[in-house]
């Protein structure tokens, strides 16, 4: 993975060649989060010189989406293992996770054959853990502090 740091006057390019193929990125302020084909999550602080990340294992298959919460130190990742994982940025550990079930009420029969891989994630723009995940079977799953 190559990271461009603008912490100095001239942008610098750094490489993290030992990591798997990056599948998705999310940025907030000085942080860039990524997930890779090996199911790992990495977070770069671009103010570090040079920026570096130690990826942590999370998904049992390819991780395909990632989202940094707009206000809280939380990251969500989703993968082809049907998991959505909430990560605590401070401790770099899993805070919570859930596994999506197949969509039993899909109107389109073609979608019912697709496993519920997590393809997209987004947090509500407020100080809560409300999260929506979009899945390959056509389902949208809404998660909140109470789930």
Coordinates of C-alpha atoms in Angstrom, one line a residue:
X1 CA 0.0 0.0 0.0
X2 CA 1.3 3.4 -0.9
X3 CA 0.4 6.4 1.3
X4 CA 0.9 10.0 0.5
X5 CA 1.8 12.2 3.5
X6 CA 1.2 15.9 3.3
X7 CA 2.6 16.5 6.8
X8 CA 5.6 18.2 5.3
X9 CA 5.6 20.9 2.6
X10 CA 6.3 18.4 -0.1
X11 CA 4.1 15.3 -0.4
X12 CA 5.8 12.0 0.2
X13 CA 4.9 8.6 -1.0
X14 CA 5.4 5.6 1.3
X15 CA 4.9 2.0 0.5
X16 CA 3.7 -0.9 2.6
X17 CA 4.4 -3.7 0.1
X18 CA 4.0 -6.6 2.5
X19 CA 0.3 -6.1 2.9
X20 CA -2.5 -7.7 0.9
X21 CA -4.4 -6.0 -1.9
X22 CA -6.3 -3.0 -0.5
X23 CA -10.1 -3.3 -1.1
X24 CA -11.4 -0.1 0.5
X25 CA -10.3 3.2 2.1
X26 CA -11.9 5.6 4.5
X27 CA -10.5 8.9 5.7
X28 CA -11.2 11.3 8.6
X29 CA -8.8 14.2 9.5
X30 CA -5.3 12.8 9.8
X31 CA -6.4 9.1 9.7
X32 CA -6.8 6.7 6.8
X33 CA -8.3 3.3 7.4
X34 CA -8.1 0.4 4.9
X35 CA -9.2 -3.2 4.7
X36 CA -7.4 -5.8 2.5
X37 CA -8.0 -9.1 0.7
X38 CA -6.7 -11.0 3.8
X39 CA -9.5 -9.6 6.0
X40 CA -7.2 -7.2 7.9
X41 CA -7.8 -3.6 9.0
X42 CA -5.0 -1.1 9.0
X43 CA -5.1 2.6 10.1
X44 CA -2.5 5.2 9.2
X45 CA -1.9 8.5 11.0
X46 CA -0.6 10.6 8.1
X47 CA 1.1 13.1 10.5
X48 CA 3.5 10.3 11.5
X49 CA 6.8 10.5 9.5
X50 CA 6.8 8.1 7.8
X51 CA 3.2 7.0 8.1
X52 CA 2.8 3.3 9.0
X53 CA 0.1 0.9 10.0
X54 CA 0.2 -2.5 11.6
X55 CA -2.8 -4.4 10.2
X56 CA -4.9 -6.4 12.6
X57 CA -6.8 -9.6 11.7
X58 CA -10.5 -9.4 11.8
X59 CA -12.4 -11.0 9.0
X60 CA -12.2 -14.7 8.0
X61 CA -12.3 -13.7 4.3
X62 CA -11.7 -10.7 2.1
X63 CA -12.8 -7.4 3.8
X64 CA -14.5 -5.3 1.2
X65 CA -15.6 -2.1 3.0
X66 CA -14.5 0.2 5.8
X67 CA -15.8 3.4 7.4
X68 CA -14.4 5.7 10.0
X69 CA -17.0 7.3 12.4
X70 CA -17.3 11.0 11.7
X71 CA -16.9 11.9 15.4
X72 CA -16.1 8.9 17.6
X73 CA -12.9 6.8 17.7
X74 CA -14.7 3.9 16.0
X75 CA -14.2 2.2 12.7
X76 CA -16.5 -0.3 11.0
X77 CA -15.4 -2.9 8.5
X78 CA -17.4 -5.4 6.5
X79 CA -16.4 -8.5 4.7
X80 CA -17.1 -11.6 2.6
X81 CA -17.4 -13.6 5.8
X82 CA -20.8 -11.8 6.3
X83 CA -19.4 -9.9 9.4
X84 CA -19.6 -6.3 10.2
X85 CA -17.0 -5.4 12.9
X86 CA -16.9 -2.3 15.0
X87 CA -13.3 -1.4 16.0
X88 CA -12.1 0.7 18.9
X89 CA -9.4 3.0 17.4
X90 CA -7.8 3.7 20.8
X91 CA -7.2 0.1 21.7
X92 CA -7.0 -1.2 18.1
X93 CA -9.3 -4.1 19.1
X94 CA -12.7 -5.4 18.1
X95 CA -15.5 -3.7 20.1
X96 CA -18.5 -5.6 18.6
X97 CA -19.4 -7.6 15.6
X98 CA -22.4 -9.2 14.0
X99 CA -23.0 -11.7 11.2
X100 CA -25.6 -10.9 8.5
X101 CA -28.2 -13.6 7.7
X102 CA -29.5 -14.2 4.2
X103 CA -32.3 -12.0 3.0
X104 CA -35.5 -14.1 3.3
X105 CA -37.8 -11.4 2.1
X106 CA -36.1 -10.3 -1.1
X107 CA -38.5 -9.6 -4.0
X108 CA -35.8 -10.4 -6.6
X109 CA -35.1 -14.2 -6.8
X110 CA -31.6 -13.5 -8.3
X111 CA -30.6 -11.6 -5.2
X112 CA -31.7 -14.5 -2.9
X113 CA -28.8 -16.6 -4.3
X114 CA -26.2 -14.1 -3.2
X115 CA -24.7 -14.6 0.2
X116 CA -25.0 -11.5 2.4
X117 CA -21.4 -10.2 1.9
X118 CA -21.0 -6.7 3.3
X119 CA -20.4 -4.3 0.4
X120 CA -21.0 -0.9 1.9
X121 CA -21.0 0.8 5.3
X122 CA -21.9 4.3 6.6
X123 CA -22.3 5.9 10.0
X124 CA -25.0 8.5 10.9
X125 CA -23.3 11.9 11.1
X126 CA -23.9 12.3 14.9
X127 CA -22.4 11.3 18.2
X128 CA -23.8 7.7 18.2
X129 CA -23.1 4.3 16.8
X130 CA -25.9 4.2 14.3
X131 CA -24.5 2.3 11.2
X132 CA -26.1 1.0 8.0
X133 CA -24.5 -1.9 6.1
X134 CA -25.4 -2.9 2.5
X135 CA -25.2 -6.5 1.6
X136 CA -24.9 -8.6 -1.7
X137 CA -28.3 -10.2 -1.1
X138 CA -30.0 -6.8 -1.4
X139 CA -30.5 -6.3 2.3
X140 CA -29.7 -3.1 4.3
X141 CA -29.0 -3.7 8.0
X142 CA -29.4 -0.9 10.5
X143 CA -27.3 -1.2 13.6
X144 CA -27.4 1.1 16.6
X145 CA -26.2 1.3 20.2
X146 CA -29.0 -1.0 21.2
X147 CA -28.3 -3.9 18.8

